[in-house]
Structure formats: structure tokens, C-alpha cells
Coordinates of C-alpha atoms in Angstrom, one line a residue:
M1085 CA 12.5 -18.2 11.0
R1086 CA 12.3 -15.8 14.0
D1087 CA 9.0 -14.9 15.5
D1088 CA 8.0 -11.2 15.5
A1089 CA 8.1 -9.6 19.0
G1090 CA 5.1 -8.0 20.4
V1091 CA 2.4 -9.2 18.1
S1092 CA -1.0 -10.5 19.3
A1093 CA -2.7 -11.2 16.0
Y1094 CA -1.6 -13.0 12.9
P1095 CA -2.3 -12.9 9.2
F1096 CA -3.2 -15.8 7.1
D1097 CA -1.0 -17.0 4.4
L1098 CA -1.7 -15.4 1.0
S1099 CA -2.8 -18.7 -0.3
E1100 CA -5.6 -19.1 2.2
V1101 CA -7.7 -16.1 1.1
R1102 CA -9.2 -15.6 -2.3
L1103 CA -11.4 -12.8 -3.6
T1104 CA -14.6 -13.8 -5.4
S1105 CA -16.8 -11.1 -7.0
G1106 CA -16.6 -7.3 -6.9
R1107 CA -14.5 -4.3 -7.6
W1108 CA -11.5 -5.7 -5.7
L1109 CA -11.5 -8.9 -7.9
D1110 CA -11.8 -6.8 -11.0
N1111 CA -8.8 -4.7 -10.0
Q1112 CA -6.8 -7.9 -9.3
D1113 CA -7.8 -9.4 -12.7
R1114 CA -6.7 -6.3 -14.7
T1115 CA -3.4 -6.2 -12.9
L1116 CA -2.9 -10.0 -13.5
S1117 CA -3.5 -9.4 -17.2
Y1118 CA -0.7 -6.9 -17.3
L1119 CA 1.6 -9.1 -15.2
R1120 CA 1.1 -12.0 -17.7
F1121 CA 1.6 -9.7 -20.7
V1122 CA 4.8 -7.8 -19.8
D1123 CA 8.0 -9.0 -21.6
V1124 CA 10.6 -10.1 -19.0
D1125 CA 13.5 -9.6 -21.5
R1126 CA 12.6 -5.9 -21.8
L1127 CA 12.6 -5.6 -18.0
L1128 CA 16.1 -7.1 -18.0
Y1129 CA 17.5 -4.7 -20.6
N1130 CA 19.2 -2.3 -18.2
F1131 CA 20.5 -5.0 -15.8
R1132 CA 22.1 -6.9 -18.7
A1133 CA 23.5 -3.7 -20.3
N1134 CA 25.0 -2.5 -17.0
H1135 CA 26.5 -5.9 -16.2
R1136 CA 28.0 -6.2 -19.7
L1137 CA 25.8 -9.0 -21.0
P1138 CA 24.0 -9.2 -24.3
T1139 CA 20.5 -7.6 -24.2
G1140 CA 19.2 -10.3 -26.6
G1141 CA 17.6 -7.9 -29.0
A1142 CA 15.1 -6.7 -26.5
A1143 CA 13.9 -3.1 -26.9
P1144 CA 14.8 -0.7 -24.0
L1145 CA 12.0 0.6 -21.8
G1146 CA 10.9 4.2 -21.5
G1147 CA 9.9 6.5 -18.7
W1148 CA 11.6 5.8 -15.4
E1149 CA 13.2 2.6 -16.8
A1150 CA 14.8 4.4 -19.8
P1151 CA 18.6 3.5 -20.1
D1152 CA 19.5 7.1 -19.1
F1153 CA 17.1 7.5 -16.2
P1154 CA 19.0 8.1 -13.0
F1155 CA 17.5 5.3 -10.9
R1156 CA 16.5 2.8 -13.5
T1157 CA 15.8 -0.8 -12.3
H1158 CA 13.6 0.2 -9.4
S1159 CA 10.5 -1.3 -11.1
Q1160 CA 11.7 -4.9 -11.5
G1161 CA 11.5 -5.6 -7.8
H1162 CA 7.9 -4.5 -7.8
F1163 CA 7.2 -7.0 -10.6
L1164 CA 9.0 -9.8 -8.7
T1165 CA 6.8 -9.1 -5.6
A1166 CA 3.6 -8.9 -7.7
W1167 CA 4.4 -12.1 -9.6
A1168 CA 5.2 -13.9 -6.4
Q1169 CA 2.0 -12.7 -4.8
A1170 CA 0.0 -13.8 -7.8
W1171 CA 1.5 -17.2 -7.5
A1172 CA 0.8 -17.4 -3.8
V1173 CA -2.8 -16.1 -4.1
L1174 CA -3.9 -17.8 -7.3
G1175 CA -1.3 -20.4 -8.2
D1176 CA -0.7 -18.5 -11.4
T1177 CA 2.0 -20.5 -13.2
T1178 CA 2.7 -17.8 -15.8
C1179 CA 3.5 -15.3 -13.0
R1180 CA 5.6 -17.9 -11.2
D1181 CA 7.6 -18.7 -14.4
K1182 CA 8.2 -15.0 -15.2
A1183 CA 9.5 -14.4 -11.7
N1184 CA 11.8 -17.4 -11.9
H1185 CA 13.0 -16.4 -15.3
L1186 CA 13.8 -12.9 -14.1
V1187 CA 15.7 -14.2 -11.1
A1188 CA 17.7 -16.6 -13.2
E1189 CA 18.8 -13.8 -15.5
L1190 CA 19.6 -11.5 -12.5
A1191 CA 21.8 -14.3 -11.2
K1192 CA 23.8 -14.3 -14.5
C1193 CA 24.2 -10.5 -14.3
Q1194 CA 25.4 -10.8 -10.7
A1195 CA 27.8 -13.5 -11.7
N1196 CA 29.4 -11.3 -14.4
N1197 CA 30.4 -8.6 -11.9
G1198 CA 34.1 -9.3 -12.4
A1199 CA 33.9 -8.6 -16.1
A1200 CA 31.7 -5.6 -15.5
G1201 CA 34.1 -4.1 -13.0
F1202 CA 31.7 -4.3 -10.0
N1203 CA 32.2 -5.7 -6.6
T1204 CA 30.9 -9.1 -5.6
G1205 CA 27.1 -9.2 -5.1
Y1206 CA 26.3 -5.9 -6.8
L1207 CA 23.1 -5.9 -8.9
S1208 CA 21.6 -3.0 -10.6
G1209 CA 20.9 -1.2 -13.9
F1210 CA 23.2 1.8 -13.0
P1211 CA 27.0 1.7 -12.3
E1212 CA 28.4 1.1 -8.9
S1213 CA 30.1 4.5 -9.2
D1214 CA 26.7 6.1 -8.5
L1215 CA 27.2 4.8 -4.9
D1216 CA 30.7 6.4 -4.8
A1217 CA 29.1 9.7 -5.7
L1218 CA 26.4 9.2 -3.1
E1219 CA 29.0 8.5 -0.4
A1220 CA 31.0 11.5 -1.5
G1221 CA 28.0 13.8 -1.0
S1222 CA 27.1 14.3 -4.6
P1223 CA 24.3 11.8 -5.3
R1224 CA 23.4 11.2 -8.9
A1225 CA 20.2 9.4 -8.0
V1226 CA 18.3 7.7 -5.2
S1227 CA 20.4 4.6 -5.6
Y1228 CA 19.4 2.7 -2.4
Y1229 CA 15.8 3.4 -3.2
A1230 CA 16.1 1.3 -6.4
L1231 CA 18.3 -1.3 -4.7
H1232 CA 15.7 -1.7 -2.0
K1233 CA 13.1 -2.7 -4.5
T1234 CA 15.3 -5.4 -6.0
L1235 CA 16.1 -6.8 -2.5
A1236 CA 12.4 -6.8 -1.5
G1237 CA 11.3 -8.5 -4.7
L1238 CA 13.9 -11.2 -4.4
L1239 CA 12.8 -11.7 -0.8
D1240 CA 9.2 -12.1 -1.8
V1241 CA 10.1 -14.6 -4.5
W1242 CA 12.0 -16.6 -1.9
R1243 CA 9.2 -16.3 0.6
H1244 CA 6.3 -17.2 -1.8
I1245 CA 7.7 -19.2 -4.6
G1246 CA 10.6 -20.8 -2.8
G1247 CA 13.8 -22.3 -4.3
T1248 CA 17.4 -21.4 -3.6
Q1249 CA 18.2 -19.1 -6.5
A1250 CA 16.3 -16.0 -5.4
R1251 CA 17.7 -16.6 -1.9
D1252 CA 21.3 -16.8 -3.2
V1253 CA 21.0 -13.6 -5.4
L1254 CA 19.3 -11.8 -2.5
L1255 CA 22.0 -12.8 0.0
G1256 CA 24.7 -11.8 -2.5
L1257 CA 23.2 -8.3 -3.0
A1258 CA 22.5 -7.9 0.8
G1259 CA 26.1 -8.9 1.5
W1260 CA 27.3 -6.2 -0.9
V1261 CA 25.1 -3.7 1.0
D1262 CA 26.6 -4.8 4.3
R1263 CA 30.2 -4.6 3.2
R1264 CA 29.6 -1.2 1.5
T1265 CA 27.9 0.4 4.5
A1266 CA 30.1 -1.2 7.2
R1267 CA 33.2 0.7 6.1
L1268 CA 31.5 4.1 6.5
S1269 CA 31.7 6.2 9.7
Y1270 CA 28.4 6.9 11.5
N1271 CA 28.4 10.5 10.3
R1272 CA 29.1 9.6 6.7
M1273 CA 26.4 6.9 6.8
Q1274 CA 23.9 9.5 8.2
A1275 CA 24.9 11.8 5.4
V1276 CA 24.1 9.0 2.9
L1277 CA 20.7 8.7 4.5
G1278 CA 19.9 12.2 3.5
T1279 CA 19.1 10.8 0.1
E1280 CA 15.9 8.7 -0.3
F1281 CA 16.7 5.0 0.4
G1282 CA 13.3 3.3 0.4
G1283 CA 12.8 0.7 3.1
M1284 CA 16.3 -0.6 3.4
N1285 CA 16.0 -1.0 7.1
A1286 CA 12.7 -2.9 6.6
V1287 CA 14.0 -5.4 4.1
L1288 CA 17.2 -6.1 6.0
A1289 CA 15.3 -6.5 9.3
D1290 CA 13.0 -9.0 7.4
L1291 CA 16.1 -10.8 6.2
Y1292 CA 17.3 -11.1 9.8
Q1293 CA 13.9 -12.4 10.9
R1294 CA 13.9 -15.0 8.1
T1295 CA 17.5 -16.2 8.5
G1296 CA 18.3 -15.5 12.1
D1297 CA 21.7 -14.1 11.0
P1298 CA 22.5 -11.0 13.2
R1299 CA 24.6 -9.6 10.4
W1300 CA 21.4 -8.4 8.7
L1301 CA 20.0 -6.7 11.8
V1302 CA 23.3 -4.8 12.2
A1303 CA 23.1 -3.8 8.5
A1304 CA 19.4 -2.8 8.9
Q1305 CA 20.2 -0.5 11.9
R1306 CA 22.8 1.4 9.8
F1307 CA 19.8 2.7 7.9
D1308 CA 18.2 4.2 11.0
H1309 CA 18.0 7.9 10.0
A1310 CA 18.5 10.0 13.0
D1311 CA 17.1 13.2 11.5
A1312 CA 13.9 11.4 10.8
F1313 CA 13.7 9.2 13.9
T1314 CA 14.8 11.5 16.7
P1315 CA 11.8 14.0 16.5
L1316 CA 9.3 11.1 16.1
A1317 CA 10.7 9.3 19.1
A1318 CA 10.3 12.4 21.1
G1319 CA 6.7 12.9 19.9
H1320 CA 7.3 15.9 17.7
D1321 CA 5.6 16.4 14.3
R1322 CA 8.4 17.7 12.1
L1323 CA 7.0 16.5 8.8
D1324 CA 6.3 19.8 7.2
G1325 CA 8.3 20.1 4.0
L1326 CA 9.7 16.6 4.0
H1327 CA 9.4 14.4 0.9
A1328 CA 6.6 12.2 2.0
N1329 CA 7.4 8.8 0.4
T1330 CA 11.0 9.1 1.6
Q1331 CA 9.7 9.0 5.1
V1332 CA 7.0 6.3 5.3
P1333 CA 9.2 3.3 4.3
K1334 CA 11.6 4.3 7.1
W1335 CA 8.7 4.1 9.5
V1336 CA 7.8 0.7 8.2
G1337 CA 11.4 -0.2 8.8
A1338 CA 11.1 1.1 12.4
V1339 CA 8.2 -1.2 13.2
R1340 CA 9.9 -4.1 11.6
E1341 CA 13.0 -3.4 13.7
Y1342 CA 10.8 -3.3 16.8
K1343 CA 9.4 -6.7 15.9
A1344 CA 13.0 -8.0 15.4
T1345 CA 14.4 -6.5 18.6
G1346 CA 11.6 -5.6 21.0
T1347 CA 13.1 -2.1 21.4
P1348 CA 10.3 0.3 22.5
R1349 CA 11.8 3.3 20.8
Y1350 CA 11.2 1.8 17.3
R1351 CA 7.6 1.2 18.1
N1352 CA 7.2 4.7 19.4
I1353 CA 8.6 6.1 16.2
A1354 CA 6.2 4.2 14.1
V1355 CA 3.1 4.8 16.2
N1356 CA 3.8 8.6 16.5
A1357 CA 4.5 8.8 12.7
W1358 CA 1.1 7.1 12.0
N1359 CA -0.8 9.3 14.5
F1360 CA 0.7 12.5 13.1
T1361 CA 0.1 11.5 9.4
V1362 CA -3.4 10.2 9.7
G1363 CA -4.5 12.8 12.2
A1364 CA -3.0 15.9 10.7
H1365 CA -1.7 15.3 7.2
T1366 CA -4.4 13.1 5.5
Y1367 CA -7.1 14.0 3.0
V1368 CA -10.5 12.5 3.3
I1369 CA -9.7 9.8 0.7
G1370 CA -6.9 8.5 2.9
G1371 CA -4.0 9.9 0.8
N1372 CA -1.5 12.5 2.0
S1373 CA 1.1 14.9 0.6
Q1374 CA 1.0 17.5 -2.1
A1375 CA 3.6 17.6 -4.8
E1376 CA 5.0 14.6 -3.0
H1377 CA 5.7 16.6 0.2
F1378 CA 4.1 16.8 3.6
R1379 CA 2.7 20.3 4.3
A1380 CA 2.1 22.0 7.7
P1381 CA 0.0 20.0 10.2
N1382 CA -3.7 20.2 9.4
A1383 CA -3.2 22.1 6.2
I1384 CA -5.8 20.3 4.1
A1385 CA -8.0 22.8 2.4
A1386 CA -4.9 25.0 1.8
H1387 CA -3.5 22.3 -0.5
L1388 CA -6.2 20.9 -2.8
D1389 CA -4.3 20.7 -6.0
T1390 CA -3.7 18.5 -9.1
D1391 CA -0.8 16.7 -7.4
T1392 CA -2.2 15.6 -4.1
A1393 CA -2.2 12.1 -2.7
E1394 CA 0.7 10.3 -4.3
A1395 CA -0.4 6.7 -4.5
C1396 CA 2.8 4.9 -3.5
N1397 CA 2.8 6.9 -0.3
T1398 CA -0.7 5.5 0.6
H1399 CA 0.5 2.0 -0.3
N1400 CA 3.3 2.3 2.2
M1401 CA 1.0 3.8 4.8
L1402 CA -1.2 0.7 4.5
K1403 CA 1.9 -1.4 5.2
L1404 CA 2.6 0.6 8.3
T1405 CA -1.0 0.4 9.4
R1406 CA -1.1 -3.3 9.1
E1407 CA 2.1 -3.8 11.0
L1408 CA 0.9 -1.6 13.8
W1409 CA -2.5 -3.2 14.1
L1410 CA -0.8 -6.6 14.6
L1411 CA 0.8 -5.1 17.7
D1412 CA -2.4 -3.6 19.0
P1413 CA -5.4 -5.4 17.4
D1414 CA -8.0 -3.7 19.6
R1415 CA -7.4 -0.4 17.7
V1416 CA -10.3 -0.2 15.3
D1417 CA -9.0 3.2 14.0
Y1418 CA -6.1 1.5 12.3
F1419 CA -8.4 -0.5 10.0
D1420 CA -10.9 2.3 9.7
Y1421 CA -8.1 4.2 8.1
Y1422 CA -6.9 1.2 6.1
E1423 CA -10.4 0.7 4.6
R1424 CA -10.9 4.3 3.7
A1425 CA -7.5 4.6 2.0
L1426 CA -7.6 1.3 0.2
L1427 CA -11.2 1.8 -1.1
N1428 CA -11.2 5.4 -2.0
H1429 CA -7.6 6.0 -3.0
L1430 CA -5.9 2.8 -4.1
I1431 CA -8.9 0.9 -5.5
G1432 CA -9.9 4.1 -7.3
Q1433 CA -6.3 4.7 -8.6
Q1434 CA -6.9 2.1 -11.3
D1435 CA -8.7 2.8 -14.5
P1436 CA -11.5 0.3 -14.8
S1437 CA -11.8 0.7 -18.5
D1438 CA -8.2 -0.5 -19.2
E1439 CA -7.5 -4.2 -19.6
H1440 CA -4.0 -3.8 -18.1
G1441 CA -5.2 -1.8 -15.1
R1442 CA -3.3 1.4 -15.9
V1443 CA -3.1 3.8 -12.9
C1444 CA -2.6 7.4 -12.1
Y1445 CA 0.3 8.8 -10.1
F1446 CA -1.4 11.5 -8.1
T1447 CA -5.0 11.6 -7.2
G1448 CA -5.9 15.3 -7.7
L1449 CA -8.3 16.9 -5.2
N1450 CA -8.5 20.3 -6.9
P1451 CA -12.1 21.2 -7.9
G1452 CA -13.0 19.8 -11.3
H1453 CA -10.1 17.3 -11.5
R1454 CA -10.4 14.2 -13.6
R1455 CA -8.4 11.1 -12.7
G1456 CA -5.5 10.7 -15.1
D1457 CA -5.4 14.4 -16.1
T1458 CA -2.0 15.1 -14.5
G1459 CA 1.1 13.0 -14.8
P1460 CA 4.2 13.1 -12.6
A1461 CA 7.1 15.5 -12.8
W1462 CA 9.1 12.9 -14.8
G1463 CA 7.7 10.7 -17.5
G1464 CA 4.7 12.8 -18.4
G1465 CA 1.4 11.3 -19.5
N1466 CA -1.9 11.0 -17.7
W1467 CA -2.2 7.2 -17.1
S1468 CA 0.5 4.7 -16.8
T1469 CA 1.4 2.8 -20.0
D1470 CA 2.7 -0.7 -20.7
Y1471 CA 6.3 0.2 -21.4
G1472 CA 6.6 4.0 -21.3
S1473 CA 6.1 5.2 -17.7
F1474 CA 7.2 2.8 -14.9
W1475 CA 6.6 5.4 -12.2
C1476 CA 6.9 4.5 -8.5
C1477 CA 3.1 4.5 -8.2
Q1478 CA 2.8 2.1 -11.1
G1479 CA 5.1 -0.3 -9.3
T1480 CA 3.3 -0.2 -5.9
A1481 CA 0.0 -0.6 -7.7
L1482 CA 1.2 -4.0 -9.0
E1483 CA 1.8 -5.0 -5.4
T1484 CA -1.4 -3.5 -4.0
N1485 CA -3.6 -5.2 -6.5
T1486 CA -2.1 -8.7 -6.1
K1487 CA -2.5 -8.7 -2.3
L1488 CA -5.9 -7.1 -1.9
A1489 CA -7.2 -10.1 0.2
D1490 CA -4.2 -10.1 2.6
S1491 CA -5.9 -8.0 5.3
I1492 CA -9.5 -9.2 5.3
Y1493 CA -9.0 -11.9 8.0
F1494 CA -6.6 -12.4 10.9
H1495 CA -6.4 -14.9 13.7
N1496 CA -5.2 -15.4 17.2
G1497 CA -5.5 -19.0 18.5
T1498 CA -9.0 -20.1 17.7
T1499 CA -10.3 -16.5 17.4
L1500 CA -11.0 -15.2 13.9
V1501 CA -11.0 -11.5 13.2
V1502 CA -12.8 -10.0 10.3
N1503 CA -11.4 -6.5 9.5
L1504 CA -12.6 -5.8 6.0
Y1505 CA -15.8 -6.6 4.2
A1506 CA -15.3 -8.0 0.7
S1507 CA -16.6 -11.1 -1.1
S1508 CA -13.9 -13.7 -0.4
V1509 CA -13.2 -17.2 0.7
L1510 CA -11.0 -18.0 3.7
T1511 CA -9.5 -21.5 3.9
W1512 CA -8.3 -21.8 7.5
S1513 CA -6.1 -24.7 6.7
S1514 CA -4.9 -25.5 10.2
R1515 CA -8.4 -25.8 11.5
D1516 CA -10.1 -27.3 8.4
I1517 CA -12.6 -24.4 8.4
T1518 CA -13.8 -22.5 5.4
V1519 CA -15.4 -19.0 5.8
T1520 CA -17.3 -17.7 2.7
Q1521 CA -18.0 -14.0 2.9
T1522 CA -20.7 -12.7 0.4
T1523 CA -21.4 -9.0 0.1
T1524 CA -21.8 -6.1 -2.2
Y1525 CA -20.4 -3.8 0.5
P1526 CA -20.2 -0.8 0.4
A1527 CA -23.1 -0.7 -2.0
S1528 CA -24.9 -2.7 0.7
D1529 CA -24.5 -2.3 4.4
T1530 CA -24.8 -6.0 5.0
T1531 CA -22.3 -8.9 4.7
T1532 CA -22.9 -12.6 5.4
L1533 CA -20.3 -15.2 6.4
T1534 CA -21.0 -18.9 6.0
V1535 CA -18.9 -21.2 8.1
T1536 CA -18.3 -24.8 6.9
G1537 CA -15.9 -27.7 7.6
G1538 CA -14.5 -28.8 10.9
V1539 CA -16.1 -26.0 12.9
G1540 CA -17.1 -27.9 16.0
G1541 CA -16.5 -26.5 19.4
T1542 CA -16.8 -23.0 20.9
W1543 CA -14.7 -20.2 19.5
T1544 CA -15.0 -16.5 18.7
M1545 CA -15.5 -14.5 15.6
K1546 CA -14.7 -10.8 15.9
F1547 CA -16.0 -8.1 13.6
R1548 CA -14.6 -4.6 13.2
I1549 CA -17.4 -2.1 13.9
P1550 CA -16.3 1.1 12.2
T1551 CA -16.5 4.4 14.1
W1552 CA -19.2 5.6 11.7
A1553 CA -21.5 2.5 12.1
N1554 CA -24.2 3.3 14.7
G1555 CA -26.7 0.6 15.3
A1556 CA -24.6 -2.3 14.0
R1557 CA -26.4 -5.7 14.4
V1558 CA -25.3 -9.4 14.3
S1559 CA -27.5 -12.4 13.6
V1560 CA -26.8 -16.1 13.3
N1561 CA -28.9 -18.2 11.0
G1562 CA -31.5 -15.4 10.8
V1563 CA -31.8 -14.9 14.6
P1564 CA -30.5 -11.7 16.1
R1565 CA -27.8 -12.1 18.7
D1566 CA -27.2 -10.0 21.8
V1567 CA -23.7 -8.9 20.8
T1568 CA -22.3 -5.6 21.9
A1569 CA -21.4 -3.8 18.6
A1570 CA -20.6 -0.2 19.6
P1571 CA -18.9 2.0 17.0
G1572 CA -15.2 1.8 17.2
T1573 CA -15.0 -1.6 18.8
Y1574 CA -14.8 -5.2 17.9
A1575 CA -18.0 -7.2 18.2
C1576 CA -17.3 -10.6 19.7
L1577 CA -19.5 -13.5 18.7
T1578 CA -18.6 -16.6 20.8
R1579 CA -20.7 -19.7 20.3
A1580 CA -20.6 -23.4 19.7
W1581 CA -20.5 -23.5 15.9
S1582 CA -21.9 -26.0 13.5
S1583 CA -21.0 -26.4 9.8
G1584 CA -23.4 -24.3 7.7
D1585 CA -23.9 -21.5 10.3
V1586 CA -24.5 -18.2 8.6
V1587 CA -23.6 -15.0 10.3
T1588 CA -25.1 -11.7 9.1
L1589 CA -23.5 -8.4 10.0
R1590 CA -25.3 -5.1 9.3
L1591 CA -23.4 -1.9 9.4
P1592 CA -25.8 1.0 8.9
M1593 CA -24.4 3.9 6.9
R1594 CA -25.3 7.5 6.9
V1595 CA -24.2 10.7 5.2
V1596 CA -21.6 12.6 7.2
V1597 CA -20.2 16.0 6.3
Q1598 CA -16.6 16.1 7.3
P1599 CA -14.9 19.5 7.6
A1600 CA -11.3 20.0 6.6
N1601 CA -8.8 20.3 9.5
D1602 CA -7.9 23.8 8.7
D1603 CA -11.2 25.3 7.5
P1604 CA -14.6 24.3 8.8
G1605 CA -16.1 26.0 5.7
V1606 CA -14.6 23.4 3.4
V1607 CA -16.0 20.0 3.7
A1608 CA -16.1 16.5 2.2
V1609 CA -19.1 14.1 2.2
T1610 CA -18.9 10.4 3.2
Y1611 CA -21.4 7.6 3.4
G1612 CA -20.1 4.8 5.5
P1613 CA -16.5 4.2 4.3
V1614 CA -17.3 5.8 0.9
V1615 CA -16.2 9.3 0.0
L1616 CA -18.8 10.8 -2.3
A1617 CA -17.7 13.0 -5.2
G1618 CA -19.7 15.5 -7.3
D1619 CA -20.0 14.5 -10.9
Y1620 CA -19.4 17.6 -13.0
G1621 CA -19.1 15.9 -16.4
D1622 CA -16.9 18.1 -18.6
T1623 CA -17.5 21.3 -16.7
A1624 CA -14.4 23.0 -15.5
L1625 CA -14.3 24.3 -11.9
S1626 CA -12.0 27.0 -10.5
A1627 CA -13.2 26.7 -6.9
P1628 CA -15.1 24.2 -4.8
P1629 CA -18.9 24.6 -5.4
S1630 CA -21.0 25.8 -2.5
L1631 CA -22.9 22.8 -1.2
D1632 CA -26.2 22.9 0.5
T1633 CA -25.4 20.0 3.0
G1634 CA -29.1 19.7 3.9
S1635 CA -30.0 18.8 0.4
I1636 CA -28.0 15.6 0.1
T1637 CA -30.6 12.9 -0.9
R1638 CA -30.3 9.3 -1.8
T1639 CA -31.9 8.9 -5.2
G1640 CA -32.7 5.2 -5.0
T1641 CA -31.6 4.5 -8.6
S1642 CA -28.6 2.6 -7.2
P1643 CA -27.4 2.0 -3.7
L1644 CA -24.7 4.7 -3.7
A1645 CA -26.4 7.3 -5.9
F1646 CA -27.1 10.7 -4.3
T1647 CA -28.0 14.2 -5.4
A1648 CA -27.5 17.5 -3.8
R1649 CA -27.8 21.2 -4.5
A1650 CA -24.6 23.1 -5.1
D1651 CA -24.2 26.6 -6.5
G1652 CA -28.0 26.6 -7.0
A1653 CA -28.0 23.6 -9.3
T1654 CA -28.5 19.9 -8.8
V1655 CA -25.4 17.7 -8.9
D1656 CA -25.1 13.9 -8.8
L1657 CA -22.9 12.5 -6.0
R1658 CA -21.1 9.2 -6.8
P1659 CA -18.6 7.0 -4.9
F1660 CA -15.1 8.4 -5.4
H1661 CA -13.5 5.1 -6.2
D1662 CA -15.8 5.0 -9.2
A1663 CA -15.2 8.6 -10.2
H1664 CA -13.7 7.9 -13.6
G1665 CA -14.3 9.6 -16.9
F1666 CA -15.7 12.9 -15.5
N1667 CA -14.6 16.0 -13.7
Y1668 CA -15.2 15.7 -10.0
T1669 CA -15.0 17.6 -6.8
V1670 CA -14.4 16.0 -3.4
Y1671 CA -14.2 19.1 -1.2
W1672 CA -17.0 21.7 -1.1
R1673 CA -17.6 25.1 0.4
T1674 CA -20.3 25.6 2.9
G1675 CA -19.7 29.3 3.6
G1676 CA -16.9 31.8 3.6
S1677 CA -14.2 32.3 1.0
W1678 CA -12.1 29.8 -0.8
G1679 CA -8.7 29.6 1.0
T1680 CA -5.4 30.7 -0.4
G1681 CA -3.0 28.1 -1.7
S1682 CA -5.6 26.1 -3.5

């Protein structure tokens, strides 16, 4: 196992942090219910059929996993990752066993390549000839995108569950990728990279870090897409018109390649990509893109539609954010963004009324939208289904909601960093310390952390003070502490600890009216990390209502309940992550005319 270059903060193992109560845990539980329910033999249908093995009487899947869908078998890698994470986080044996069963059957498919007419190591639900077409310049599908998901899922099973079978299948498929791409000229490979390929550079760089075999780094670097990387390395925002989720996994790959090589250009690509996207292409909820594509820099009010904020793009942006923060853990803005996007977009993506945690593909920001009202271009439907959708955003939601606790706490030496505020328990195994965080945040502006175990000695606990939190305060055992807690910094509490110490952090929240980048007359409303949405029931809207921003009032009936005057009438404002079952608006007018393109 190779160390990552350049990092100065470290995550805890997934097994060391567990959620306790709250919306995050509810999301996790609903996803876990679906992961336990799904039929592995149905997920295997296309693999078995493609590799000329009996399908065992299993019914084929629908949606993006239908037997005739161009890039079928992209979802199974997401399931492998989610099952592996559920085992790591919760010790869930059902999920572990499903992952191992799928891997064992994939091994049989891979072993039958000779009879199926495929080259050694190949593993997919579509024929190898699809790659011939891709290399000839006539792609039938986003083949490497799907193959990346299988590679990443196998790697996560190896990482979290262990054993040799996932490793062997993974190395076999990676070897096939290496041999396939090694015979292409640089120009031909760059032409191949014009078709979406997921995070192939990321997973191969991770494989290099895990094995130390330089073969995988060489293979990873073949997936460095010059058309995407060159402008970013030079500090130019050329995102307008690009398919958004094609780009973000490449950027994750760039930062993983930086950590594998220490080459500054890779880091510059990733940092510039993050700065451009978050600064100029992101809606207030933390999502970006419209109709899956980036638009012109700062074009926010101009693109409020039913197909904004593709969820898997935000999932990948959070991966990028986390990777970059580990390199620069003093940058509070990284986790300010992470919190906003996770809470408002991805936590809110899941339908809380469905026991299997169905999700929406896009999160529409058009006035009067209702979550689940608009399905994707392929597959149709409003919410995901058990067996009939299998969209990209359904797959990433499985991953998101089985690793919600992975970015709450970090460490460096004896210093503990608290980046997110959610009820959870950290078991810091190497130090025999337990930290129990109790909070209803963001419904409350306060969180408490109780430290127990072998806590003796002097060490530091650092808290992220969000940029919106003026007047943050820290106390220990009920006594205020003179700790600098300026907005946009980390408050450092250094003390000689005793088991049972209770730290209380208060992060005062206030209503903030945030104008859209391209139109100051179009605004959104936030309260701390929460985006507030107008509840319009079943009323249709054709334009953003005109909001009297001075009328926003906390009602007192619940911690996050507000009212305001809009279009001369009273409207309730609710947290956007809970905006389910009614038509909502996130953006409002405060004057002027409604912009074109909306």
C-alpha cells in the first residue's frame, strides 16, 4: 500500500464512524433496506448472457440495465461498492454475502471468456466488439464508463470486505484494459477519450496505490484527456457546453494521480476545476449542470429548469471536494460546499416516504417543481424503481447513502477535526477514544461532543466554523472557552482532556438572501446551511414569485419553519431537503423581469 503524496489530514476507516439518529441515518436505513432486498441473480442476467452462461431463470432487468440497453452493467459496480460500504460501516452480513455472491459469479463469467469469444480478463454485459467500434471512431455506447463502475466496485469489495476473489477478478479486468489501451497510438487513445469513460484514471491510479505495481499508473495516465486537462491546467474555464458528469470523474482522477505521483499539474487541474465549478456553475443547493451539461460561467438564473442538478454529478463533486480538502485542510470553503451539496441536494434526493429509498435523477429548480416530477431522457418515470430504472443517479445514490458518515471526522496525529455536524459516534481505535456527537443540526444551531475512553493528555479538537456562522461559541463542561471562532476558519480547542468532557459548539444561523450570479434580481434564501424553499402545495407556477425579502419571519412552530410574503400572499418556507410532496420554488424575484432561458 503506497501513501498518498501531499496529504496533511486523514480520514477514519468507515468502520470507525456510525450515524445515530436523524435524517442521515433514515436515508442510510432506507438504502440498506433496498440493498438487502435486491435479487443478485437478476443483477447478473446481462453478465451471464453476454459471457454465454445460463441465466438461471432470472428475469432480465429494465431501464438502463435492459438486455438491449447500450451500456448495460454499469449499475452492478455501484451495488458492489454500496454493499461493501454497508459491511464496513455496519457489519451487515447480508450485504457482505450479496457482494461475495456477485463477485463469485462474475469470476465464472470472466473464466468463460474463451467460450464466449472474448479476450482474457474481459468482463461486461455487452460484447467486446463494442470496444472495437469505439476505437474505430464509431462508439455504440459509453463502454469504459460502464467498465469503470465494475472496476471500482471490485476494488471496494477487495478494500472493505477482503479476500482474494474480488482482487483476482479486478486484476484480470484491469489487465485487459491495460493490454487493450497499450496497443493504441496516443492520438487514437485521445480520440477514444472523446467518449465518456467515467473515472478510469482514478480507479487505475487507486490500483497503483494499493498494489505498488507501476503498470497500473501507466494505464491510468493513458486516460488523461488532453482536451479536458489542458485548459484547466492553464487556468481557463472552458466548461460551457460540456457534458458535466463526463468531466468531474476525470478531475477526481487527476487529484488521485497527483497523490500517486506528486506532479503539481494534476493538482492544478483539480483545484481549478473545483474553483470554476463551485464559483461559477453551481446552484444554491450545491448541484450544477442543466440537461446534464455545463452552461456559460455564472449562468444560473438563465437555466432554472426541470432538468437542473443531476445528482450523480454532485456525488462526484463531493468526491473531488474531499480529495482536495485532504491536501489543504485549512480551506473551510471546501467543506462549506460539501455540507451544502450533501444536505440540500443529495440528502434531499431521496424520497423519505419510500421504504427502499427511491431517488430522483434531476432536482428541478424551475418555479413550481415537485421532486420526482421529471425523469431522465432514457428510462422515463419520476422516481427510481426497484428493477425498472437503474439510472446513473440511482447507482451513485446507493454509494452516497452508505457512506454518509465518512466525512464527519478526520485526524492528523493527535488532532481531531470535526467537519460536519450530525449525530454520530466516532471510535478512534488507535487512541482508544470515543467521541459521541449529539445534535439535531441544522434544526438546532448547537452540537455537543462527549469524549470518553483513553483521552488523557493534551491534544487539539478543531471545528469547522462555516462562513455564514457569525458569533460561534465553544464551551467545555458548560464553561465558555476563549477560542477564536471566526467565520471561515477552524476553531482550535487545545486542552488536557478527561474522560467525560463535553464540548458544546454553537453556530448561530441567520436568514441570508443570495442573489444568482447572473441576475441580482433573482435570489435564493438560506438559513445557515439550509436552503429554504417556498411551499406552493399543488399550485402551478410559471415564473418565480416576487418575494418581499424583508418579510421573512421565523414562525416558531418548528425550528426551520418560516413564512414570507410573495406576490402579495403569505407562503411557508421549508428546508429544501424536506421539500417533498408539494410544488416548491427555490429562486425568487425581488424586482425586474424574469430572465430568458428559464
